[in-house]
XYZ file of C-alpha atoms in Angstrom:
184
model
C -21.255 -14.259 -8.956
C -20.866 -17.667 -11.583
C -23.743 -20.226 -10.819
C -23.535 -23.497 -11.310
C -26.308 -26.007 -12.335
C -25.076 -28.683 -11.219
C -27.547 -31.628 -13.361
C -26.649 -35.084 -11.540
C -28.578 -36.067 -8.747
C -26.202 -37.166 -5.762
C -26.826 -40.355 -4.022
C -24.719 -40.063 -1.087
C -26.044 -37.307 2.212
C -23.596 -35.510 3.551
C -24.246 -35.332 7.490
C -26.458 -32.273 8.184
C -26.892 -30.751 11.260
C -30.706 -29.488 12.598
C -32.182 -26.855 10.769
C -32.378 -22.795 12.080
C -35.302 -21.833 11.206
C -38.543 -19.419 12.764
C -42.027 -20.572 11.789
C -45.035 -17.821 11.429
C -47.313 -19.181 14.140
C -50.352 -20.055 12.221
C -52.728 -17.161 12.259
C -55.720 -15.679 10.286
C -53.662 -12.968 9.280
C -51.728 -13.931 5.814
C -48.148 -12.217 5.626
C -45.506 -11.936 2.560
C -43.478 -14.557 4.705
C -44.120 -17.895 6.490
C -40.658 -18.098 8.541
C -37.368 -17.435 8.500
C -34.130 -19.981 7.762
C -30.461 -19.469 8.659
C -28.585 -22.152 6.870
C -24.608 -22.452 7.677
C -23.500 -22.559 4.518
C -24.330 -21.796 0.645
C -24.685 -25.530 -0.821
C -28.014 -26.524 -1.201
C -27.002 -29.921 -1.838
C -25.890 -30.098 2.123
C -28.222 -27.639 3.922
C -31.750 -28.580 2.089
C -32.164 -31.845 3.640
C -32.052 -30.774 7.058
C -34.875 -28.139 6.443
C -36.799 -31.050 4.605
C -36.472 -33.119 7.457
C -37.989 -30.330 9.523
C -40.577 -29.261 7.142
C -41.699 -32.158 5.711
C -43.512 -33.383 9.176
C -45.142 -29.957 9.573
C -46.427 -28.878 6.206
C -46.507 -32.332 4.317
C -43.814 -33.948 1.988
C -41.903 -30.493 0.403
C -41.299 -31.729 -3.420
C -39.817 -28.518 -5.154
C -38.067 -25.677 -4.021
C -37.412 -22.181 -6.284
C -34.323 -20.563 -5.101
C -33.086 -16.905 -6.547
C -29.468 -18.094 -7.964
C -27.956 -14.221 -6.678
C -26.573 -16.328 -3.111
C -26.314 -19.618 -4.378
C -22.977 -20.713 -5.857
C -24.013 -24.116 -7.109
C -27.564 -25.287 -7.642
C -28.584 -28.610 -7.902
C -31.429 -29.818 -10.025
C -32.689 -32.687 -7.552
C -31.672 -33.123 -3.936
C -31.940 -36.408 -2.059
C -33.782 -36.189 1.262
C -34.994 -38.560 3.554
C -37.174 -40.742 1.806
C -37.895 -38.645 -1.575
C -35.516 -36.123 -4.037
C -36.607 -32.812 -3.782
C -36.716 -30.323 -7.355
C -35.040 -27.516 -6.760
C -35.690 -24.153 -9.634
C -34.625 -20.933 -9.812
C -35.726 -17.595 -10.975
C -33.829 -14.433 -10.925
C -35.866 -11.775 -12.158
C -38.972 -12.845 -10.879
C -37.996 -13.849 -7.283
C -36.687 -12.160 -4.177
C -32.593 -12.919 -3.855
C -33.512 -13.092 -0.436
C -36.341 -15.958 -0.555
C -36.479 -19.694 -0.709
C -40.291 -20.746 -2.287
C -41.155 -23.782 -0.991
C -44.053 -26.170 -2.687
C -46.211 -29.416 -1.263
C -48.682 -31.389 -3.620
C -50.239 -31.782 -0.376
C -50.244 -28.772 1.424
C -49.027 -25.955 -0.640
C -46.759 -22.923 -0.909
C -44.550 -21.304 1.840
C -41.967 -18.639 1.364
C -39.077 -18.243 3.701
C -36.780 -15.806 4.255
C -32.932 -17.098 3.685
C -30.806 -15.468 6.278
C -27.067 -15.239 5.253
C -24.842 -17.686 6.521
C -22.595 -15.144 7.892
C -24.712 -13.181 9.696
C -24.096 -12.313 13.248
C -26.209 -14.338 15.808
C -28.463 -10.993 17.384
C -29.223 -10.048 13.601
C -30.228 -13.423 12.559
C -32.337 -13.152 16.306
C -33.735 -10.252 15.101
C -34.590 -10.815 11.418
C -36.047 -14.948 12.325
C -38.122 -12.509 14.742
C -39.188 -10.016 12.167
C -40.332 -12.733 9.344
C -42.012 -14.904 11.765
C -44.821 -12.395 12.731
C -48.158 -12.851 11.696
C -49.686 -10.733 9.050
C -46.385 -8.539 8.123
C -46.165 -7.167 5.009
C -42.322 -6.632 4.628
C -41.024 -8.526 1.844
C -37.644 -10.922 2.130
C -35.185 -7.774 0.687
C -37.346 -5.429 2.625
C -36.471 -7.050 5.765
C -32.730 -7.176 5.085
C -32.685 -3.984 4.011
C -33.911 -3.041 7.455
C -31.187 -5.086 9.207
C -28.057 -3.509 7.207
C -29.512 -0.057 7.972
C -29.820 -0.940 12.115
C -26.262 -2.295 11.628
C -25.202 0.548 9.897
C -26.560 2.727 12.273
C -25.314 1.132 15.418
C -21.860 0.846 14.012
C -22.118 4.889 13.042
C -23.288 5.455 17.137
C -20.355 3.051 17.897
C -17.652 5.142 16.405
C -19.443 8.151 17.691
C -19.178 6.712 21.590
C -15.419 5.851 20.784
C -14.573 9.351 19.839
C -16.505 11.131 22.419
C -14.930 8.546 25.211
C -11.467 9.244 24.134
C -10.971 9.429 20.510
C -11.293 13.087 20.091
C -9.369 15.801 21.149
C -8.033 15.588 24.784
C -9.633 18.758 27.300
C -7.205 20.670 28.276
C -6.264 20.131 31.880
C -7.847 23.136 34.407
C -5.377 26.346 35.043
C -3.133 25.112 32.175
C -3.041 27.474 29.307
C -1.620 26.327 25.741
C 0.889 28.632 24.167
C 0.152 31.353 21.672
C 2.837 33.220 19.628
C 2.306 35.843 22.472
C 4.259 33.976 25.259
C 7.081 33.425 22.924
């Protein structure tokens, strides 16, 4: 995949709809992750400002965000939110494709996990489930990795059911017998 840094700073919003996005409830217990988020598309430039919006009332004003470039087309250096422009990095080595790092003079880090845009609704269920729980040690990757093999798996039983329900060999109907060079 080609990324793109893009280096201007764009003045004008584009219209963003609410954010997805799971929370860990706050607990005693640190985890690898703080939350999940299911954005609807790939541009950062459109989806970020949303999850600002969101963010920036719970955890105090988010001013840079780290981003692994592996699912990201196009990343901007500076995204205008409401009220502030947020830095946006990335790493690719060092950081998890499957992770968004965000940072707060304020408050801190958080680390979310970034849930494809394409993924089914009942996955994205399940994995906004799975990051959000406090104290669990499964990384970003770890967690997808779980989901593709539970779809895998699901899809294998699928096909199974299908050729057990009909897709297999037809029984043979009772008192019917099938010809053998014998009768011939």
């Amino acid at each position: 995949m080609t990324v793109t840094i893009d280096r201007m700073t764009t003045c004008e919003r584009a219209p963003s709809l609410q954010a997805r996005l799971s929370l860990t409830p706050v607990s005693p217990i640190p985890g690898l992750l703080d939350g999940a988020w299911w954005p609807r598309s790939r541009d950062l430039l459109r989806e970020l400002p949303a999850l600002t919006d969101v963010l920036d009332a719970r955890w105090g004003r988010i001013t840079r965000i780290s981003v692994n470039p592996t699912h990201w087309p196009g990343i901007p250096r500076k995204v205008p939110v409401t009220g502030h422009t947020v830095h946006v990095g990335w790493f690719t080595d060092e950081q998890d494709p499957h992770k968004l790092i965000l940072l707060s003079y304020t408050a801190g880090r958080w680390d979310l996990l970034v849930i494809p845009p394409e993924t089914s609704a009942s996955a994205a269920t399940r994995l906004m489930a799975a990051a959000a729980t406090p104290g669990s040690l499964v990384t970003a990757s770890g967690l997808m990795a779980k989901e593709t093999a539970t779809r895998e798996a699901q899809e294998a039983l699928s096909r199974e059911e299908e050729w057990e329900s009909g897709g297999g060999p037809a029984p043979m109907a009772v008192g019917s017998r099938s010809r053998t060079r014998a009768d011939s």
